[in-house]
Coordinates of N, CA, C and O in Angstrom, one line a residue:
M1 N 12.6 -18.4 3.4 CA 11.2 -17.6 3.1 C 11.2 -16.6 2.1 O 12.1 -15.8 2.1
K2 N 10.2 -16.7 1.1 CA 10.1 -15.9 0.0 C 9.8 -14.2 0.7 O 8.9 -14.0 1.4
K3 N 10.6 -13.2 0.2 CA 10.0 -12.0 0.5 C 9.3 -11.5 -0.5 O 9.4 -11.7 -1.8
P4 N 8.5 -10.5 -0.1 CA 7.5 -9.7 -1.2 C 8.5 -9.2 -2.1 O 9.8 -8.5 -1.9
V5 N 8.2 -8.9 -3.5 CA 8.9 -8.3 -4.5 C 9.0 -6.7 -4.1 O 10.0 -6.0 -4.4
L6 N 8.0 -6.0 -3.4 CA 7.9 -4.6 -3.3 C 7.3 -4.4 -1.9 O 6.3 -4.8 -1.6
T7 N 7.8 -3.6 -1.3 CA 7.4 -3.0 0.2 C 7.6 -1.7 0.2 O 8.6 -1.1 -0.4
P8 N 7.1 -1.1 1.4 CA 7.1 0.5 1.6 C 8.8 0.7 1.8 O 9.1 1.9 1.5
D9 N 9.5 -0.2 2.5 CA 10.8 0.1 2.7 C 11.8 -0.1 1.5 O 12.9 0.4 1.6
L10 N 11.3 -0.3 0.5 CA 12.0 -0.2 -0.8 C 11.8 1.0 -1.7 O 12.1 0.9 -2.9
I11 N 10.9 1.9 -1.2 CA 10.5 3.1 -1.9 C 11.1 4.4 -1.1 O 10.9 4.5 0.1
R12 N 11.6 5.3 -1.9 CA 11.9 6.5 -1.4 C 11.4 7.6 -2.1 O 11.6 7.8 -3.3
L13 N 10.3 8.3 -1.4 CA 9.7 9.5 -2.1 C 10.7 10.6 -1.8 O 11.4 10.9 -1.2
N14 N 10.6 11.6 -2.9 CA 11.3 12.6 -3.1 C 12.8 12.6 -2.6 O 13.5 13.3 -2.0
A15 N 13.3 11.6 -3.5 CA 14.8 11.5 -3.2 C 15.4 12.6 -4.1 O 14.8 12.8 -5.1
N16 N 16.6 12.7 -3.6 CA 17.5 14.1 -4.4 C 18.9 13.6 -4.4 O 19.8 14.4 -4.0
P17 N 19.2 12.5 -5.3 CA 20.6 12.4 -5.6 C 21.0 13.4 -6.5 O 20.3 13.9 -7.3
H18 N 22.5 13.6 -6.5 CA 22.9 14.6 -7.4 C 23.6 14.1 -8.7 O 23.6 14.8 -9.8
T19 N 23.6 12.9 -8.6 CA 24.1 12.2 -9.9 C 23.6 10.6 -10.1 O 22.9 10.3 -9.3
K20 N 23.7 10.4 -11.3 CA 23.1 8.8 -11.7 C 23.6 8.0 -11.0 O 23.1 7.1 -10.3
Q21 N 24.9 8.0 -10.7 CA 25.7 6.9 -9.7 C 25.2 7.0 -8.3 O 24.9 5.8 -7.7
Q22 N 25.0 8.3 -7.7 CA 24.3 8.6 -6.4 C 22.9 7.7 -6.5 O 22.6 7.2 -5.4
A23 N 22.3 7.9 -7.5 CA 20.8 7.4 -7.8 C 20.9 5.9 -7.3 O 20.1 5.1 -6.7
I24 N 21.8 5.4 -8.2 CA 21.9 3.9 -8.5 C 22.4 3.4 -7.0 O 21.9 2.4 -6.4
Q25 N 23.3 4.0 -6.4 CA 23.9 3.4 -5.0 C 22.8 3.4 -4.1 O 22.5 2.7 -3.2
M26 N 21.8 4.8 -4.1 CA 20.9 5.0 -3.2 C 19.7 3.7 -3.1 O 19.5 3.4 -2.4
A27 N 19.3 3.5 -4.5 CA 18.5 2.4 -4.7 C 18.9 0.9 -4.1 O 18.4 0.1 -3.7
G28 N 20.3 0.8 -4.7 CA 20.9 -0.3 -4.4 C 21.2 -0.6 -2.9 O 20.7 -1.7 -2.3
A29 N 21.2 0.4 -2.1 CA 21.5 0.4 -0.6 C 20.1 -0.1 -0.2 O 20.0 -1.0 0.9
L30 N 18.8 0.5 -0.7 CA 17.7 -0.2 -0.1 C 17.3 -1.5 -0.3 O 16.9 -2.3 0.6
L31 N 17.8 -2.0 -1.5 CA 18.0 -3.6 -1.7 C 18.8 -4.4 -0.8 O 18.5 -5.4 -0.1
V32 N 19.9 -3.8 -0.4 CA 20.8 -4.4 0.6 C 20.3 -4.3 2.0 O 20.3 -5.3 2.7
E33 N 19.8 -3.2 2.3 CA 19.3 -2.8 3.7 C 18.2 -3.9 4.0 O 18.0 -4.3 5.3
Q34 N 17.3 -4.2 3.2 CA 16.3 -5.0 3.1 C 16.5 -6.7 2.9 O 15.7 -7.5 3.1
G35 N 17.7 -6.9 2.6 CA 18.3 -8.3 2.6 C 18.0 -8.9 1.1 O 18.2 -10.2 1.0
Y36 N 17.8 -8.1 0.2 CA 17.4 -8.5 -1.2 C 18.7 -9.0 -2.0 O 18.6 -9.9 -2.9
V37 N 19.8 -8.2 -1.8 CA 20.9 -8.4 -2.7 C 22.2 -8.3 -1.7 O 22.0 -7.7 -0.5
A38 N 23.3 -9.0 -2.1 CA 24.6 -8.4 -1.2 C 25.0 -7.1 -1.7 O 24.7 -6.7 -2.8
P39 N 25.9 -6.8 -0.6 CA 26.3 -5.2 -1.1 C 27.2 -5.1 -2.5 O 26.8 -4.1 -3.2
D40 N 28.0 -6.1 -2.8 CA 28.5 -6.0 -4.2 C 27.6 -5.9 -5.5 O 28.0 -5.6 -6.6
Y41 N 26.3 -6.1 -5.2 CA 25.3 -6.1 -6.2 C 25.3 -4.6 -6.7 O 25.0 -4.3 -7.9
I42 N 25.7 -3.7 -5.8 CA 25.4 -2.3 -6.4 C 26.4 -1.9 -7.4 O 26.2 -1.4 -8.4
E43 N 27.6 -2.5 -7.0 CA 28.7 -2.5 -8.1 C 28.4 -3.0 -9.3 O 28.6 -2.6 -10.4
A44 N 27.8 -4.2 -9.4 CA 27.3 -4.9 -10.6 C 26.4 -3.8 -11.3 O 26.3 -3.9 -12.6
M45 N 25.4 -3.1 -10.6 CA 24.6 -2.1 -11.4 C 25.3 -1.1 -11.9 O 25.0 -0.6 -13.0
L46 N 26.4 -0.5 -11.1 CA 27.3 0.6 -11.8 C 27.8 0.0 -13.1 O 28.2 0.7 -14.0
L47 N 28.5 -1.1 -13.0 CA 29.4 -1.7 -13.9 C 28.4 -1.9 -15.1 O 28.8 -1.6 -16.4
R48 N 27.4 -2.4 -15.1 CA 26.2 -2.6 -16.3 C 26.1 -1.1 -16.8 O 26.1 -1.0 -18.1
E49 N 25.8 -0.2 -16.0 CA 25.5 1.1 -16.6 C 26.7 1.7 -17.4 O 26.5 2.6 -18.3
Q50 N 27.7 1.3 -17.1 CA 29.1 1.7 -17.9 C 29.0 1.2 -19.4 O 29.6 1.8 -20.4
T51 N 28.5 -0.1 -19.5 CA 28.6 -0.5 -20.8 C 27.3 -0.4 -21.6 O 27.1 -0.4 -22.8
L52 N 26.0 -0.1 -20.9 CA 24.8 0.2 -21.6 C 23.7 0.8 -20.5 O 23.6 0.3 -19.5
S53 N 23.3 2.1 -21.1 CA 22.4 2.7 -20.4 C 21.1 1.9 -20.0 O 20.8 1.2 -21.0
T54 N 20.7 2.1 -18.8 CA 19.3 1.5 -18.5 C 18.2 2.5 -18.5 O 17.1 2.2 -18.0
Y55 N 18.2 3.6 -19.3 CA 17.2 4.4 -19.4 C 16.4 3.9 -20.3 O 16.8 3.5 -21.4
I56 N 15.0 3.9 -19.9 CA 14.0 3.3 -21.0 C 12.9 4.1 -21.4 O 12.1 3.8 -22.2
G57 N 13.2 5.4 -21.3 CA 12.1 6.4 -21.7 C 11.2 7.0 -20.7 O 11.2 6.5 -19.6
N58 N 10.3 8.1 -21.0 CA 9.6 8.8 -20.3 C 10.2 9.2 -19.0 O 9.4 9.1 -17.8
G59 N 11.5 9.2 -18.7 CA 11.9 9.8 -17.5 C 12.2 8.5 -16.5 O 12.5 8.7 -15.3
V60 N 12.5 7.3 -17.1 CA 12.5 6.3 -16.3 C 13.9 5.5 -16.5 O 14.1 5.2 -17.6
A61 N 14.5 5.1 -15.5 CA 15.5 4.2 -15.8 C 15.6 3.1 -14.7 O 14.9 3.0 -13.7
V62 N 16.1 1.9 -15.2 CA 15.9 0.5 -14.7 C 17.2 -0.1 -14.5 O 17.6 -1.0 -15.1
P63 N 18.0 0.6 -13.5 CA 19.3 -0.2 -13.4 C 19.1 -1.8 -12.9 O 18.2 -1.8 -11.9
H64 N 20.2 -2.4 -13.3 CA 20.1 -3.8 -12.8 C 21.6 -4.4 -13.1 O 22.2 -3.9 -13.8
G65 N 21.8 -5.6 -12.3 CA 23.2 -6.1 -12.4 C 23.4 -6.8 -13.5 O 22.6 -7.4 -14.3
V66 N 24.6 -6.9 -13.9 CA 25.0 -8.0 -15.1 C 24.7 -9.3 -14.9 O 24.7 -9.8 -13.7
D67 N 24.4 -10.0 -15.7 CA 24.0 -11.5 -15.6 C 25.1 -12.2 -14.6 O 24.5 -13.1 -14.0
E68 N 26.2 -12.2 -14.9 CA 27.3 -13.1 -14.0 C 27.0 -12.7 -12.6 O 27.7 -13.3 -11.9
M69 N 26.3 -11.5 -12.2 CA 26.2 -11.2 -11.0 C 25.3 -11.8 -10.1 O 24.9 -11.4 -9.0
G70 N 24.4 -12.8 -10.7 CA 23.1 -13.4 -10.2 C 23.2 -13.7 -8.8 O 22.2 -14.1 -8.1
T71 N 24.4 -14.4 -8.4 CA 24.8 -15.1 -7.2 C 24.7 -14.1 -6.2 O 24.5 -14.3 -4.8
L72 N 24.7 -12.6 -6.3 CA 24.5 -11.8 -5.4 C 23.2 -11.3 -4.9 O 22.9 -10.6 -4.2
I73 N 22.2 -11.9 -5.7 CA 20.7 -11.8 -5.3 C 20.2 -13.0 -4.5 O 20.3 -13.8 -4.8
H74 N 19.6 -12.6 -3.4 CA 19.1 -13.4 -2.4 C 17.7 -13.4 -2.6 O 17.1 -14.6 -2.5
H75 N 16.8 -12.5 -3.1 CA 15.4 -12.5 -3.4 C 15.2 -11.7 -4.4 O 15.8 -10.6 -4.6
A76 N 14.2 -12.0 -5.4 CA 13.8 -10.9 -6.6 C 13.0 -9.9 -5.7 O 12.1 -10.0 -4.8
G77 N 13.2 -8.5 -6.3 CA 12.9 -7.4 -5.7 C 13.1 -6.3 -6.6 O 13.9 -6.0 -7.4
I78 N 12.3 -5.0 -6.0 CA 12.5 -4.0 -6.8 C 12.7 -2.7 -5.8 O 12.0 -2.8 -4.8
A79 N 13.4 -1.9 -6.0 CA 13.7 -0.5 -5.2 C 13.2 0.6 -6.0 O 13.7 0.8 -7.1
I80 N 12.5 1.6 -5.6 CA 11.9 2.7 -6.4 C 12.4 4.0 -5.8 O 12.2 4.1 -4.5
L81 N 13.0 4.9 -6.5 CA 13.4 6.3 -6.2 C 12.5 7.2 -7.0 O 12.6 7.1 -8.0
Q82 N 11.6 7.8 -6.1 CA 10.7 8.9 -6.8 C 11.7 10.4 -6.8 O 11.9 10.8 -5.6
M83 N 12.1 10.8 -8.0 CA 12.8 12.0 -7.9 C 12.4 13.1 -8.7 O 12.8 13.3 -9.8
P84 N 11.4 13.9 -8.1 CA 10.7 15.0 -8.7 C 11.6 16.1 -9.4 O 11.1 16.6 -10.4
Q85 N 12.7 16.2 -8.8 CA 13.7 17.2 -9.3 C 14.6 16.7 -10.4 O 15.4 17.3 -11.3
G86 N 14.8 15.2 -10.5 CA 15.3 14.5 -11.6 C 16.8 14.5 -11.3 O 17.4 15.4 -10.6
V87 N 17.3 13.6 -12.1 CA 18.7 13.3 -12.2 C 19.2 13.1 -13.4 O 18.4 12.4 -14.3
H88 N 20.3 13.6 -14.0 CA 20.6 13.6 -15.6 C 21.3 12.2 -15.5 O 22.1 11.6 -14.9
Y89 N 20.7 11.3 -16.7 CA 20.9 10.0 -17.1 C 21.6 10.4 -18.5 O 21.0 10.2 -19.3
G90 N 23.0 10.9 -18.7 CA 23.3 11.2 -19.8 C 22.7 12.3 -20.4 O 22.2 13.3 -19.6
P91 N 21.9 12.5 -21.6 CA 21.2 13.9 -21.8 C 19.8 13.7 -21.5 O 18.9 14.8 -21.5
Q92 N 19.5 12.7 -20.9 CA 17.9 12.6 -20.2 C 18.0 12.8 -18.8 O 18.8 12.8 -18.1
L93 N 16.7 13.2 -18.5 CA 16.3 13.4 -17.2 C 15.4 12.5 -16.5 O 14.6 12.2 -17.1
V94 N 16.0 11.8 -15.4 CA 15.2 10.8 -14.8 C 14.5 11.1 -13.6 O 15.2 11.7 -12.9
T95 N 13.3 11.1 -13.5 CA 12.5 11.1 -12.5 C 12.1 10.0 -11.8 O 11.6 10.1 -10.4
L96 N 12.0 8.7 -12.3 CA 11.9 7.5 -11.5 C 12.8 6.5 -11.9 O 13.1 6.1 -13.0
L97 N 13.5 6.2 -10.9 CA 14.4 5.0 -10.8 C 14.1 3.9 -10.2 O 13.6 3.9 -9.0
I98 N 14.0 2.7 -11.0 CA 13.6 1.5 -10.4 C 14.8 0.4 -10.5 O 14.9 -0.1 -11.5
A99 N 15.3 0.1 -9.6 CA 16.5 -0.9 -9.4 C 15.6 -2.3 -9.4 O 15.1 -2.5 -8.5
V100 N 16.3 -3.2 -10.1 CA 15.7 -4.6 -10.2 C 16.8 -5.5 -9.9 O 18.1 -5.5 -10.3
A101 N 16.2 -6.6 -9.0 CA 17.0 -7.7 -8.7 C 16.2 -8.8 -8.9 O 15.3 -8.9 -8.4
G102 N 16.8 -9.5 -9.9 CA 15.8 -10.9 -10.1 C 16.8 -11.7 -11.2 O 17.9 -11.6 -11.6
H103 N 16.4 -13.2 -11.0 CA 17.1 -14.4 -11.8 C 16.3 -14.6 -12.8 O 15.0 -14.7 -12.8
D104 N 17.0 -14.9 -14.1 CA 16.0 -15.4 -15.2 C 14.7 -15.1 -15.4 O 14.5 -14.0 -15.8
A105 N 13.8 -16.0 -15.3 CA 12.3 -15.7 -15.5 C 11.9 -14.6 -14.5 O 10.9 -13.6 -14.8
A106 N 12.2 -14.6 -13.5 CA 11.8 -13.4 -12.3 C 12.4 -12.3 -12.8 O 11.5 -11.2 -12.8
H107 N 13.5 -12.0 -13.3 CA 14.0 -10.8 -13.9 C 13.3 -10.2 -15.0 O 12.9 -9.1 -15.0
L108 N 13.0 -11.2 -15.9 CA 12.3 -10.9 -17.1 C 10.7 -10.6 -16.8 O 10.2 -9.3 -17.2
A109 N 10.2 -11.1 -15.8 CA 8.8 -10.5 -15.4 C 8.9 -9.4 -14.7 O 7.9 -8.5 -15.0
L110 N 9.9 -9.1 -13.9 CA 9.9 -7.8 -13.2 C 10.2 -6.6 -14.2 O 9.4 -5.7 -14.2
L111 N 11.1 -6.7 -15.2 CA 11.2 -5.7 -16.2 C 9.9 -5.6 -17.2 O 9.5 -4.6 -17.5
S112 N 9.1 -6.6 -17.5 CA 8.0 -6.7 -18.3 C 7.1 -5.7 -17.4 O 6.2 -4.8 -18.1
R113 N 6.8 -6.0 -16.1 CA 5.8 -5.3 -15.6 C 6.1 -4.0 -15.3 O 5.3 -2.9 -15.5
I114 N 7.4 -3.5 -15.1 CA 7.8 -2.1 -15.1 C 7.6 -1.5 -16.5 O 7.2 -0.2 -16.5
A115 N 8.0 -2.1 -17.4 CA 7.8 -1.7 -18.8 C 6.2 -1.3 -19.0 O 5.9 -0.1 -19.7
T116 N 5.3 -2.1 -18.8 CA 4.1 -2.0 -18.9 C 3.3 -0.8 -18.1 O 2.8 0.0 -18.8
V117 N 3.9 -0.7 -17.0 CA 3.4 0.5 -16.2 C 3.9 1.7 -16.7 O 3.2 2.7 -16.8
C118 N 5.3 1.8 -17.0 CA 5.9 3.1 -17.3 C 6.0 3.4 -18.8 O 6.4 4.5 -19.2
M119 N 5.2 2.7 -19.8 CA 5.3 3.1 -21.1 C 4.2 4.1 -21.4 O 4.4 4.9 -22.4
E120 N 3.5 4.5 -20.6 CA 2.5 5.6 -20.5 C 3.0 6.8 -19.8 O 3.1 6.7 -18.6
E121 N 3.2 7.9 -20.5 CA 3.8 9.2 -19.8 C 2.9 9.4 -18.5 O 3.5 10.0 -17.5
E122 N 1.6 9.3 -18.6 CA 0.6 10.0 -17.9 C 1.0 8.9 -16.4 O 0.7 9.5 -15.4
N123 N 1.1 7.6 -16.6 CA 1.5 6.7 -15.3 C 2.7 7.4 -14.9 O 2.5 7.3 -13.5
V124 N 3.9 7.7 -15.5 CA 5.0 8.1 -14.9 C 4.9 9.4 -14.2 O 5.2 9.6 -13.1
A125 N 3.9 10.4 -14.6 CA 3.7 11.6 -14.2 C 3.0 11.5 -12.8 O 3.4 12.2 -12.0
R126 N 2.1 10.5 -12.8 CA 1.4 10.3 -11.5 C 2.1 9.4 -10.7 O 2.2 10.0 -9.3
L127 N 3.0 8.7 -10.8 CA 4.0 8.3 -9.9 C 5.0 9.1 -9.4 O 5.2 9.1 -8.1
V128 N 5.5 10.1 -10.2 CA 6.6 11.1 -9.6 C 5.6 12.0 -8.8 O 6.6 12.5 -7.9
A129 N 4.4 12.2 -9.0 CA 3.6 13.3 -8.1 C 3.1 12.6 -7.0 O 2.6 13.3 -6.0
A130 N 3.1 11.2 -6.9 CA 2.6 10.3 -5.8 C 3.2 10.8 -4.4 O 4.4 11.6 -4.2
T131 N 2.3 10.7 -3.4 CA 2.6 11.5 -2.2 C 2.8 10.5 -1.0 O 3.0 10.6 0.2
S132 N 2.6 9.2 -1.6 CA 2.6 7.9 -0.4 C 3.1 6.8 -1.3 O 3.0 6.6 -2.5
T133 N 3.7 5.9 -0.5 CA 4.4 4.8 -1.0 C 3.2 3.8 -1.6 O 3.4 3.0 -2.4
D134 N 2.1 3.9 -0.9 CA 1.1 3.1 -1.4 C 0.8 3.2 -2.8 O 0.2 2.4 -3.6
E135 N 0.6 4.5 -3.3 CA 0.6 4.9 -4.6 C 1.3 4.1 -5.4 O 1.0 3.6 -6.5
L136 N 2.6 4.1 -5.1 CA 3.6 3.4 -6.1 C 3.4 2.1 -6.2 O 3.5 1.4 -7.1
M137 N 3.3 1.5 -4.8 CA 3.0 0.0 -4.8 C 1.8 -0.5 -5.4 O 1.7 -1.5 -6.2
T138 N 0.8 0.2 -5.4 CA -0.4 -0.1 -6.2 C -0.3 -0.3 -7.7 O -0.7 -1.0 -8.2
A139 N 0.5 0.9 -8.2 CA 0.8 0.7 -9.6 C 1.6 -0.4 -10.2 O 1.4 -0.9 -11.2
F140 N 2.5 -1.2 -9.2 CA 3.3 -2.0 -9.9 C 2.9 -3.4 -9.3 O 3.4 -4.6 -9.9
L141 N 2.0 -3.6 -8.4 CA 1.5 -4.6 -8.1 C 0.2 -5.0 -8.6 O -0.8 -4.1 -8.5
P142 N 0.0 -6.2 -9.5 CA -1.5 -6.6 -9.8 C -2.6 -6.6 -8.9 O -3.4 -6.1 -9.2
S143 N -2.2 -7.0 -7.7 CA -3.3 -6.9 -6.6 C -2.6 -6.4 -5.5 O -1.5 -7.2 -5.2
V144 N -3.0 -5.7 -4.8 CA -2.5 -5.0 -3.5 C -2.2 -6.5 -2.5 O -1.4 -6.2 -1.8
S145 N -3.1 -7.3 -2.3 CA -3.2 -8.2 -1.6 C -1.9 -9.3 -1.9 O -1.3 -10.1 -1.2
S146 N -1.9 -9.4 -3.2 CA -0.8 -10.6 -3.5 C 0.6 -10.1 -3.2 O 1.7 -10.9 -3.0
N147 N 1.1 -8.7 -3.3 CA 2.6 -8.3 -3.4 C 3.3 -9.2 -4.2 O 4.5 -9.6 -3.6
D148 N 2.8 -9.6 -5.4 CA 3.7 -10.5 -6.3 C 3.7 -10.0 -7.6 O 2.5 -9.9 -8.3
L149 N 4.9 -9.8 -8.3 CA 4.8 -9.2 -9.6 C 4.7 -10.5 -10.7 O 4.6 -10.2 -11.8
L150 N 5.0 -11.7 -10.2 CA 5.3 -12.6 -11.0 C 4.1 -13.6 -11.2 O 3.3 -13.7 -10.3

């Protein structure tokens, strides 16, 4: 059975990790707990981060696993950490971290939707100030009823 790409259980408001690695592990744990990925996918995200930063600008990072780790993904999905206090991602401060789990076209569609939403600083500021998971879900889902980014 296909899982929704985003649910309230995949969002953490006011998360306060102390390091980039903790933030990636926290978002990865949400994907693991909800059955989207195998536990080793967290290590795949950390591995990718060692070779190439997933910071995309405007205070947003989009960690995801390396291509060879696709077998660790059970369902396409995203986990969102809202971090108003931010976490250092090298010289940048990240306030919104969106962990992505997806294969091929699903992976590209997820990244495309995230980039579209996060390209405007005002959108990111609104998401970082959001007080409910519904506000974040509405921003990333084209229609609240579909719960499908693809």
